[in-house]
Tab-separated table of C-alpha atoms in Angstrom:
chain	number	residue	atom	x	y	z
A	1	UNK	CA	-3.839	2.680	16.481
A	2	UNK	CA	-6.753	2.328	14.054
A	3	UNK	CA	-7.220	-1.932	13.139
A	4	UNK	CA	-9.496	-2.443	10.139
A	5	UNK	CA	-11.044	-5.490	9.977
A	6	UNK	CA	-12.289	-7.049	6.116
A	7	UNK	CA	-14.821	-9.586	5.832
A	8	UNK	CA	-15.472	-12.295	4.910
A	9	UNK	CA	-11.476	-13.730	4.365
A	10	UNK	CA	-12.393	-15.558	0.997
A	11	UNK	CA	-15.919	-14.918	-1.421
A	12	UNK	CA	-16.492	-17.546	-3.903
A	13	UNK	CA	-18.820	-16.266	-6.553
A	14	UNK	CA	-18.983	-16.507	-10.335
A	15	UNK	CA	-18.856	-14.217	-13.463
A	16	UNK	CA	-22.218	-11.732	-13.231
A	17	UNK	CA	-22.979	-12.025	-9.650
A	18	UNK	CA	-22.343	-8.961	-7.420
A	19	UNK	CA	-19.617	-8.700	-4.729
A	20	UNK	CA	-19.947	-7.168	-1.348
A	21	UNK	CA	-16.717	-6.721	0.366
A	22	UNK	CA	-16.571	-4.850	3.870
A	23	UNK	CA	-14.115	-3.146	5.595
A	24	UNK	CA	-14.888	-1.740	9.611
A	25	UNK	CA	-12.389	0.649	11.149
A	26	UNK	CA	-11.973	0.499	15.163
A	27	UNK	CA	-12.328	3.726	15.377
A	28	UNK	CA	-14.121	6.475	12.912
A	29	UNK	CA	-12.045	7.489	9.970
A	30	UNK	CA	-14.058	9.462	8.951
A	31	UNK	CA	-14.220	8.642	5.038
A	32	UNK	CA	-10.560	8.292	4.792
A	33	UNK	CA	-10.393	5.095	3.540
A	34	UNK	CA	-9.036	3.288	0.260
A	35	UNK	CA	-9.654	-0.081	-1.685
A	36	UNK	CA	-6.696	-1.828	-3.162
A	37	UNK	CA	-7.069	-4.833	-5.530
A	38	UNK	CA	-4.256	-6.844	-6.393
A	39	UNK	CA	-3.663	-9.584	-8.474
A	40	UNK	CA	-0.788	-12.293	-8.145
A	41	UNK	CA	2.530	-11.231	-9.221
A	42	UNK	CA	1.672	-7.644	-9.620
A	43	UNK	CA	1.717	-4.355	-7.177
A	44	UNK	CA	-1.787	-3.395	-5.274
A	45	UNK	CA	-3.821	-1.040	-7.965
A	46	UNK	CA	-5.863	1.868	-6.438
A	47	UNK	CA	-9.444	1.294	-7.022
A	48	UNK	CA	-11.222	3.560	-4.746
A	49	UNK	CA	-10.130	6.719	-2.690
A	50	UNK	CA	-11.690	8.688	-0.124
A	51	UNK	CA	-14.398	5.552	0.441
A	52	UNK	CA	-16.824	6.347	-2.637
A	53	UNK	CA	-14.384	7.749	-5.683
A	54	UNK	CA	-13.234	5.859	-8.497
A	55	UNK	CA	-9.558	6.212	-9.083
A	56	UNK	CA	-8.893	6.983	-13.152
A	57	UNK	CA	-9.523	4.265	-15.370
A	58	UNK	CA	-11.761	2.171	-12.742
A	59	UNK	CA	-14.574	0.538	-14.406
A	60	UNK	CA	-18.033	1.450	-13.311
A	61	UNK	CA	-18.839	-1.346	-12.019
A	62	UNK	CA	-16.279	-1.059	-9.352
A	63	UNK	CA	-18.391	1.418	-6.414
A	64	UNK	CA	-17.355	1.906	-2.552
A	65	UNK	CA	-19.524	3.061	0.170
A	66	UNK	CA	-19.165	4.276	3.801
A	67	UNK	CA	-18.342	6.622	6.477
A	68	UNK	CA	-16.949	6.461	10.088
A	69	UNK	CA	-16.201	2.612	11.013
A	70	UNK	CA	-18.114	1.176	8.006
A	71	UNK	CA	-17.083	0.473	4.715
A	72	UNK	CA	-18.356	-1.243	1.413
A	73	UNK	CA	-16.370	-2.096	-1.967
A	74	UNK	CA	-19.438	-3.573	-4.034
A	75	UNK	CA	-18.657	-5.214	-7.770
A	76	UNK	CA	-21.655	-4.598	-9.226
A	77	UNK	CA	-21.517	-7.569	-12.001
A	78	UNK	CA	-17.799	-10.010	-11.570
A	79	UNK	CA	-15.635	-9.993	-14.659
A	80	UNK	CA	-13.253	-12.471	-14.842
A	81	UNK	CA	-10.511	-10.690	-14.104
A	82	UNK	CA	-12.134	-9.504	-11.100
A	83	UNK	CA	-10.895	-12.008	-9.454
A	84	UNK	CA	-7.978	-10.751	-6.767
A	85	UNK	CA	-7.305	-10.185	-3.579
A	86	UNK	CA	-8.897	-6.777	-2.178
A	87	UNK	CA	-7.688	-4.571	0.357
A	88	UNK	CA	-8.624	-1.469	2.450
A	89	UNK	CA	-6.501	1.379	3.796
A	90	UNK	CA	-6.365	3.957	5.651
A	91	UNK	CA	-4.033	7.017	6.541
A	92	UNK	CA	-4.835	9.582	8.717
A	93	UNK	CA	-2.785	13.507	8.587
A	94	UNK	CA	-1.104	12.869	12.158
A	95	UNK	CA	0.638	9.755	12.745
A	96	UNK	CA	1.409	9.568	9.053
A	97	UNK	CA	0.912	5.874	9.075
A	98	UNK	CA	-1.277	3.740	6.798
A	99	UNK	CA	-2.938	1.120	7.991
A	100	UNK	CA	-4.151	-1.996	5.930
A	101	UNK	CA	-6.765	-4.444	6.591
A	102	UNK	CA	-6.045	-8.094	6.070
A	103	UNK	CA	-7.606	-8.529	2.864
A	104	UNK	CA	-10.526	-10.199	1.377
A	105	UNK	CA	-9.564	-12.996	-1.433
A	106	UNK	CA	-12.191	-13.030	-4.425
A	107	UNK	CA	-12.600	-16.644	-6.196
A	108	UNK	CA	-14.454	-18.032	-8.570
B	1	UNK	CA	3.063	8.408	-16.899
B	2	UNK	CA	3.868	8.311	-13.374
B	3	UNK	CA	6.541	5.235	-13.176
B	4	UNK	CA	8.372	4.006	-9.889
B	5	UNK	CA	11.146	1.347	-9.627
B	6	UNK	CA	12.557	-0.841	-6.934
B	7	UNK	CA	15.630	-1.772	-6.836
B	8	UNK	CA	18.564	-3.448	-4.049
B	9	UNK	CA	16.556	-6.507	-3.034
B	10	UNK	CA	18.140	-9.958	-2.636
B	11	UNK	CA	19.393	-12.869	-0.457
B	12	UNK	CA	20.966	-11.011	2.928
B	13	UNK	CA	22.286	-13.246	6.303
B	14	UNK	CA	20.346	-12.530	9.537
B	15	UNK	CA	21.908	-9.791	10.920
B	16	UNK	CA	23.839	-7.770	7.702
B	17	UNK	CA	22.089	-4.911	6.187
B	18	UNK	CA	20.664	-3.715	2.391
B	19	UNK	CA	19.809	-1.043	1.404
B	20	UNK	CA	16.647	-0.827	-1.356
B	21	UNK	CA	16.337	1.975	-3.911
B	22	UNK	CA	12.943	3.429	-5.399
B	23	UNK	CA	13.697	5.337	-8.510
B	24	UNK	CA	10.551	7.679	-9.867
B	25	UNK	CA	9.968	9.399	-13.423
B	26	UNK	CA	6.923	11.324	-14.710
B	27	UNK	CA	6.157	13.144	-12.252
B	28	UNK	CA	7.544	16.076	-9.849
B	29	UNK	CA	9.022	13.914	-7.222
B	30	UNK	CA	10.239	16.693	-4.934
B	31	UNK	CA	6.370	17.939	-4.532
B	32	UNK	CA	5.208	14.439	-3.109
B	33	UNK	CA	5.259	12.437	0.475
B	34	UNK	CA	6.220	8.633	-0.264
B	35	UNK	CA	6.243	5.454	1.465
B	36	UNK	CA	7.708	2.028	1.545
B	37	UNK	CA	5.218	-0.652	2.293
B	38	UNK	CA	6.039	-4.548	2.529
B	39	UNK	CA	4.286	-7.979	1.631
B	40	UNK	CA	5.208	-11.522	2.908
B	41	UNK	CA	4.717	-13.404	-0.416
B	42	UNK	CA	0.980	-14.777	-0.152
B	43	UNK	CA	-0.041	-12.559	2.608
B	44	UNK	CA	-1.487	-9.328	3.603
B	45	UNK	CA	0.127	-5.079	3.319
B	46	UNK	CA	2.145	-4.014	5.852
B	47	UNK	CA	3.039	0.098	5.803
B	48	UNK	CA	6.454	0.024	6.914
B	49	UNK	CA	7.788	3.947	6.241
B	50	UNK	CA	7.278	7.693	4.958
B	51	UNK	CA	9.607	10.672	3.631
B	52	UNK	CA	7.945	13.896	3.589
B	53	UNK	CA	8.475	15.808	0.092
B	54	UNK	CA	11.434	17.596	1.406
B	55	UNK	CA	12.943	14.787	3.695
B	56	UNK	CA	12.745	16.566	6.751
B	57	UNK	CA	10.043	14.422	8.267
B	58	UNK	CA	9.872	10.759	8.369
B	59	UNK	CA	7.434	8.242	10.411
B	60	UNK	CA	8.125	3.931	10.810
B	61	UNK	CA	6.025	1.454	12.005
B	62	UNK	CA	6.826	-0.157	15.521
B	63	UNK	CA	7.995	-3.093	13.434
B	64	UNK	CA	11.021	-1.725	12.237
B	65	UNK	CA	11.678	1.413	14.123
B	66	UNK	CA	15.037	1.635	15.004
B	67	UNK	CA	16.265	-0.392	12.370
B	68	UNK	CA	15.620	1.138	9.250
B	69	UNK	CA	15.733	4.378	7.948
B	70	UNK	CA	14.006	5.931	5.080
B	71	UNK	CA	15.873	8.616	2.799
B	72	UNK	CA	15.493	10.191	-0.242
B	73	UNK	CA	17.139	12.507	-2.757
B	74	UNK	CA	15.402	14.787	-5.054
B	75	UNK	CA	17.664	15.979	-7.368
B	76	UNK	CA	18.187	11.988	-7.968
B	77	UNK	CA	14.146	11.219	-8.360
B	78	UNK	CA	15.210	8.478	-5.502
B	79	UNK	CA	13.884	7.418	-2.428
B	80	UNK	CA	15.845	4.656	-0.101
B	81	UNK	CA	14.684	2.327	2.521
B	82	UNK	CA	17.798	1.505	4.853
B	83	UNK	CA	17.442	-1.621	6.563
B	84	UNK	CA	19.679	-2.874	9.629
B	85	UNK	CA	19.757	-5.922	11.639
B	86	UNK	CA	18.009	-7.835	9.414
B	87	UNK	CA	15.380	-10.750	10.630
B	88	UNK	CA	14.178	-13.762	8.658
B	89	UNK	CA	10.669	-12.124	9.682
B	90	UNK	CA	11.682	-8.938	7.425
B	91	UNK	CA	11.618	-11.344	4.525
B	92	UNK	CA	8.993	-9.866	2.184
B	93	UNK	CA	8.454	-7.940	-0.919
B	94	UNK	CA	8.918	-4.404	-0.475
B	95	UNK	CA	7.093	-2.179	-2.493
B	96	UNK	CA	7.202	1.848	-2.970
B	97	UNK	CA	4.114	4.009	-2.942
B	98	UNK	CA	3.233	7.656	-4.005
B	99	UNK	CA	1.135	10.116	-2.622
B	100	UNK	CA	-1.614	11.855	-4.418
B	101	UNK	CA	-1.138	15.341	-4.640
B	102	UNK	CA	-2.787	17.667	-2.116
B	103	UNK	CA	-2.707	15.509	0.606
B	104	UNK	CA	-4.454	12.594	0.354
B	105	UNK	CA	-4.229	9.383	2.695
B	106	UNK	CA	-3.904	6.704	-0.298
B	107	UNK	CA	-1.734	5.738	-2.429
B	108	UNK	CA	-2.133	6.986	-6.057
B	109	UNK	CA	0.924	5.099	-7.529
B	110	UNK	CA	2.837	1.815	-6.673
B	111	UNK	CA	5.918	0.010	-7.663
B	112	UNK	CA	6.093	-3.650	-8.700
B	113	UNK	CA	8.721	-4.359	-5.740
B	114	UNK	CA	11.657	-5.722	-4.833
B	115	UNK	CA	12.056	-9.287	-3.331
B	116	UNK	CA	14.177	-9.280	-0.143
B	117	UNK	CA	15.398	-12.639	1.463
B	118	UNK	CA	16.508	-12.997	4.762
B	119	UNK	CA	18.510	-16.755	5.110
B	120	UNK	CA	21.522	-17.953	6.320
Protein backbone atom coordinates (compact mmCIF):
# COMPACT_ATOMS: atom_id res chain seq x y z
CA UNK A 1 0.00 0.00 0.00
CA UNK A 2 1.40 3.33 -1.22
CA UNK A 3 1.48 6.07 2.20
CA UNK A 4 2.05 9.65 1.07
CA UNK A 5 3.41 11.73 3.42
CA UNK A 6 2.69 16.01 3.15
CA UNK A 7 4.84 18.39 4.77
CA UNK A 8 5.04 20.56 6.74
CA UNK A 9 1.31 19.91 8.74
CA UNK A 10 0.54 23.77 8.97
CA UNK A 11 2.46 26.92 6.72
CA UNK A 12 1.84 30.27 8.07
CA UNK A 13 2.57 32.83 5.43
CA UNK A 14 0.90 36.02 4.25
CA UNK A 15 -0.77 37.50 1.07
CA UNK A 16 2.22 37.68 -1.85
CA UNK A 17 4.62 35.27 -0.46
CA UNK A 18 5.05 31.91 -2.28
CA UNK A 19 3.95 28.49 -0.93
CA UNK A 20 5.82 25.28 -1.17
CA UNK A 21 3.80 22.35 -0.23
CA UNK A 22 5.30 18.69 -0.62
CA UNK A 23 3.93 15.54 -0.98
CA UNK A 24 6.50 12.06 -0.97
CA UNK A 25 4.99 8.76 -2.02
CA UNK A 26 6.56 5.44 -0.33
CA UNK A 27 6.89 4.04 -3.26
CA UNK A 28 7.20 5.61 -7.04
CA UNK A 29 3.94 6.64 -8.55
CA UNK A 30 5.17 7.47 -11.16
CA UNK A 31 3.45 11.02 -11.87
CA UNK A 32 0.13 9.81 -10.82
CA UNK A 33 -0.53 12.10 -8.34
CA UNK A 34 -3.25 14.91 -7.59
CA UNK A 35 -3.55 18.16 -5.38
CA UNK A 36 -6.81 18.83 -3.67
CA UNK A 37 -7.54 22.16 -1.89
CA UNK A 38 -10.37 22.51 0.25
CA UNK A 39 -11.82 25.08 2.11
CA UNK A 40 -14.11 24.75 5.32
CA UNK A 41 -17.56 23.75 4.72
CA UNK A 42 -17.09 22.91 1.14
CA UNK A 43 -16.05 19.54 -0.94
CA UNK A 44 -12.09 19.10 -1.91
CA UNK A 45 -11.66 21.11 -5.48
CA UNK A 46 -9.21 19.52 -8.01
CA UNK A 47 -6.34 21.75 -8.51
CA UNK A 48 -3.74 19.72 -10.14
CA UNK A 49 -3.80 16.27 -12.01
CA UNK A 50 -1.25 14.05 -13.21
CA UNK A 51 1.48 16.08 -10.78
CA UNK A 52 2.11 19.23 -13.16
CA UNK A 53 -1.53 20.04 -14.98
CA UNK A 54 -3.84 22.60 -14.03
CA UNK A 55 -7.35 21.36 -13.73
CA UNK A 56 -9.91 24.00 -15.75
CA UNK A 57 -10.35 27.19 -14.24
CA UNK A 58 -7.07 26.93 -11.90
CA UNK A 59 -5.36 30.15 -11.65
CA UNK A 60 -1.83 30.36 -12.86
CA UNK A 61 -0.43 30.86 -10.05
CA UNK A 62 -1.40 27.52 -8.76
CA UNK A 63 1.80 25.02 -10.42
CA UNK A 64 2.73 21.28 -9.23
CA UNK A 65 5.91 19.54 -9.78
CA UNK A 66 7.31 15.97 -9.48
CA UNK A 67 7.81 12.48 -10.45
CA UNK A 68 8.33 9.07 -8.69
CA UNK A 69 8.21 9.65 -4.70
CA UNK A 70 8.49 13.48 -4.92
CA UNK A 71 6.02 15.97 -5.24
CA UNK A 72 5.59 19.88 -5.17
CA UNK A 73 2.25 22.10 -5.18
CA UNK A 74 3.99 25.68 -5.28
CA UNK A 75 1.55 29.03 -4.97
CA UNK A 76 3.47 31.21 -6.73
CA UNK A 77 2.09 34.63 -5.01
CA UNK A 78 -0.90 33.74 -1.81
CA UNK A 79 -4.28 35.29 -2.46
CA UNK A 80 -6.39 35.47 0.25
CA UNK A 81 -8.49 32.96 -0.47
CA UNK A 82 -5.65 30.75 -0.82
CA UNK A 83 -5.88 29.97 2.32
CA UNK A 84 -7.18 26.05 2.81
CA UNK A 85 -6.26 22.97 3.60
CA UNK A 86 -4.28 21.08 0.67
CA UNK A 87 -4.18 17.60 -0.14
CA UNK A 88 -2.43 15.01 -2.40
CA UNK A 89 -3.72 11.82 -4.01
CA UNK A 90 -3.02 9.18 -5.64
CA UNK A 91 -4.72 6.18 -7.56
CA UNK A 92 -3.04 3.69 -9.28
CA UNK A 93 -5.00 1.25 -12.41
CA UNK A 94 -4.74 -2.04 -10.17
CA UNK A 95 -5.90 -1.93 -6.74
CA UNK A 96 -8.35 0.78 -7.74
CA UNK A 97 -7.81 2.54 -4.50
CA UNK A 98 -6.92 6.20 -3.89
CA UNK A 99 -4.83 7.06 -1.46
CA UNK A 100 -4.67 10.55 0.34
CA UNK A 101 -2.00 12.18 2.21
CA UNK A 102 -2.78 13.84 5.48
CA UNK A 103 -2.94 17.25 4.37
CA UNK A 104 -1.05 20.39 4.68
CA UNK A 105 -3.17 23.41 6.41
CA UNK A 106 -2.30 26.94 4.77
CA UNK A 107 -2.70 30.06 7.30
CA UNK A 108 -2.18 33.34 7.28
CA UNK B 1 -22.23 21.30 -15.71
CA UNK B 2 -21.24 18.19 -14.16
CA UNK B 3 -23.41 18.20 -10.70
CA UNK B 4 -23.40 15.32 -7.99
CA UNK B 5 -25.64 15.06 -4.87
CA UNK B 6 -25.53 13.24 -1.59
CA UNK B 7 -28.15 12.25 -0.03
CA UNK B 8 -29.34 9.49 3.16
CA UNK B 9 -27.01 10.83 5.84
CA UNK B 10 -28.12 11.31 9.47
CA UNK B 11 -28.10 10.28 13.17
CA UNK B 12 -27.90 6.11 13.07
CA UNK B 13 -27.38 3.81 16.61
CA UNK B 14 -24.14 1.74 16.69
CA UNK B 15 -24.92 -1.19 15.07
CA UNK B 16 -28.21 -0.30 12.51
CA UNK B 17 -27.48 0.44 8.98
CA UNK B 18 -28.08 3.57 6.20
CA UNK B 19 -27.88 3.58 3.24
CA UNK B 20 -26.43 7.04 1.33
CA UNK B 21 -27.46 8.02 -2.20
CA UNK B 22 -25.24 10.03 -4.82
CA UNK B 23 -27.44 11.39 -7.50
CA UNK B 24 -25.40 12.81 -10.82
CA UNK B 25 -26.64 15.17 -13.79
CA UNK B 26 -24.64 16.67 -16.68
CA UNK B 27 -22.83 14.26 -17.61
CA UNK B 28 -22.97 10.50 -19.08
CA UNK B 29 -22.95 8.70 -15.84
CA UNK B 30 -22.99 5.17 -17.26
CA UNK B 31 -19.44 5.96 -19.11
CA UNK B 32 -17.65 6.81 -15.69
CA UNK B 33 -15.92 4.77 -12.57
CA UNK B 34 -17.02 6.57 -9.18
CA UNK B 35 -16.12 6.53 -5.67
CA UNK B 36 -17.28 7.31 -2.21
CA UNK B 37 -14.67 8.91 -0.08
CA UNK B 38 -15.17 10.03 3.72
CA UNK B 39 -13.98 12.95 6.10
CA UNK B 40 -14.08 13.04 9.97
CA UNK B 41 -15.19 16.71 10.36
CA UNK B 42 -11.75 18.67 10.86
CA UNK B 43 -9.59 15.95 9.62
CA UNK B 44 -7.93 14.40 6.73
CA UNK B 45 -9.59 12.13 3.15
CA UNK B 46 -10.17 8.80 3.56
CA UNK B 47 -11.09 6.71 0.02
CA UNK B 48 -13.55 4.40 1.26
CA UNK B 49 -15.14 2.70 -2.23
CA UNK B 50 -15.41 2.35 -6.20
CA UNK B 51 -18.17 1.15 -8.85
CA UNK B 52 -16.82 0.52 -12.16
CA UNK B 53 -19.01 2.28 -15.03
CA UNK B 54 -21.02 -0.79 -15.51
CA UNK B 55 -21.17 -2.06 -11.80
CA UNK B 56 -19.58 -5.18 -12.35
CA UNK B 57 -16.42 -4.33 -10.47
CA UNK B 58 -16.13 -2.78 -7.16
CA UNK B 59 -12.94 -2.31 -4.69
CA UNK B 60 -13.25 -1.08 -0.49
CA UNK B 61 -10.77 -0.09 1.71
CA UNK B 62 -9.74 -2.56 4.62
CA UNK B 63 -11.69 -0.14 6.79
CA UNK B 64 -14.95 -1.05 5.80
CA UNK B 65 -14.70 -4.17 3.79
CA UNK B 66 -17.23 -6.40 4.66
CA UNK B 67 -19.52 -3.95 5.82
CA UNK B 68 -20.49 -1.83 3.16
CA UNK B 69 -21.30 -2.22 -0.22
CA UNK B 70 -21.21 0.14 -3.05
CA UNK B 71 -24.01 0.03 -5.88
CA UNK B 72 -25.18 1.95 -8.49
CA UNK B 73 -27.89 2.28 -11.13
CA UNK B 74 -27.53 3.88 -14.41
CA UNK B 75 -30.65 4.26 -15.82
CA UNK B 76 -31.30 6.22 -12.31
CA UNK B 77 -27.92 8.58 -12.66
CA UNK B 78 -27.41 7.00 -8.91
CA UNK B 79 -24.74 5.56 -7.14
CA UNK B 80 -25.27 4.05 -3.35
CA UNK B 81 -22.93 3.43 -0.56
CA UNK B 82 -24.52 0.60 1.73
CA UNK B 83 -23.31 0.71 5.09
CA UNK B 84 -23.76 -2.16 7.84
CA UNK B 85 -22.79 -2.50 11.34
CA UNK B 86 -22.27 0.84 11.88
CA UNK B 87 -19.31 2.22 14.36
CA UNK B 88 -19.12 5.59 16.10
CA UNK B 89 -15.60 5.56 14.20
CA UNK B 90 -17.65 5.58 10.73
CA UNK B 91 -18.93 8.95 11.84
CA UNK B 92 -17.79 11.31 9.07
CA UNK B 93 -18.86 13.20 6.08
CA UNK B 94 -19.14 11.14 3.15
CA UNK B 95 -18.57 12.58 -0.01
CA UNK B 96 -19.00 11.20 -3.80
CA UNK B 97 -16.33 11.58 -6.44
CA UNK B 98 -16.17 11.25 -10.32
CA UNK B 99 -13.73 9.99 -12.52
CA UNK B 100 -12.23 11.85 -15.36
CA UNK B 101 -12.84 10.34 -18.49
CA UNK B 102 -10.24 8.04 -20.05
CA UNK B 103 -8.95 6.75 -17.09
CA UNK B 104 -7.46 8.93 -14.94
CA UNK B 105 -6.45 8.33 -11.14
CA UNK B 106 -8.10 11.72 -9.73
CA UNK B 107 -11.01 12.92 -9.13
CA UNK B 108 -12.43 15.45 -11.67
CA UNK B 109 -15.77 16.13 -9.80
CA UNK B 110 -16.95 16.03 -6.09
CA UNK B 111 -20.08 16.28 -4.12
CA UNK B 112 -20.63 18.59 -1.15
CA UNK B 113 -21.50 15.41 1.16
CA UNK B 114 -23.60 14.02 3.38
CA UNK B 115 -23.14 14.17 7.24
CA UNK B 116 -23.47 10.72 8.86
CA UNK B 117 -23.68 10.34 12.76
CA UNK B 118 -23.06 7.39 14.52
CA UNK B 119 -24.55 7.86 18.50
CA UNK B 120 -26.58 6.12 20.70
Amino acid sequence: EIVLTQSPATLSLSPGERATLSCRASQSVSSHLAWYQQKPGQAPRLLIYDASNRATGIPARFSGSGSGTDFTLTISSLEPEDFAAYYCQHRGKWPPGATFGQGTRLEI
Amino acid sequence: QVHLVESGGGVVQPGRSLRLSCTASGFTFSNFGMHWVRQVPGKGLEWLAVISSDGKTDYYADSVKGRFTISRDNPKNTMFLQMNSLRAEDTSIYFCAKEPPFWGSWFDSWGQGTLVTVSS
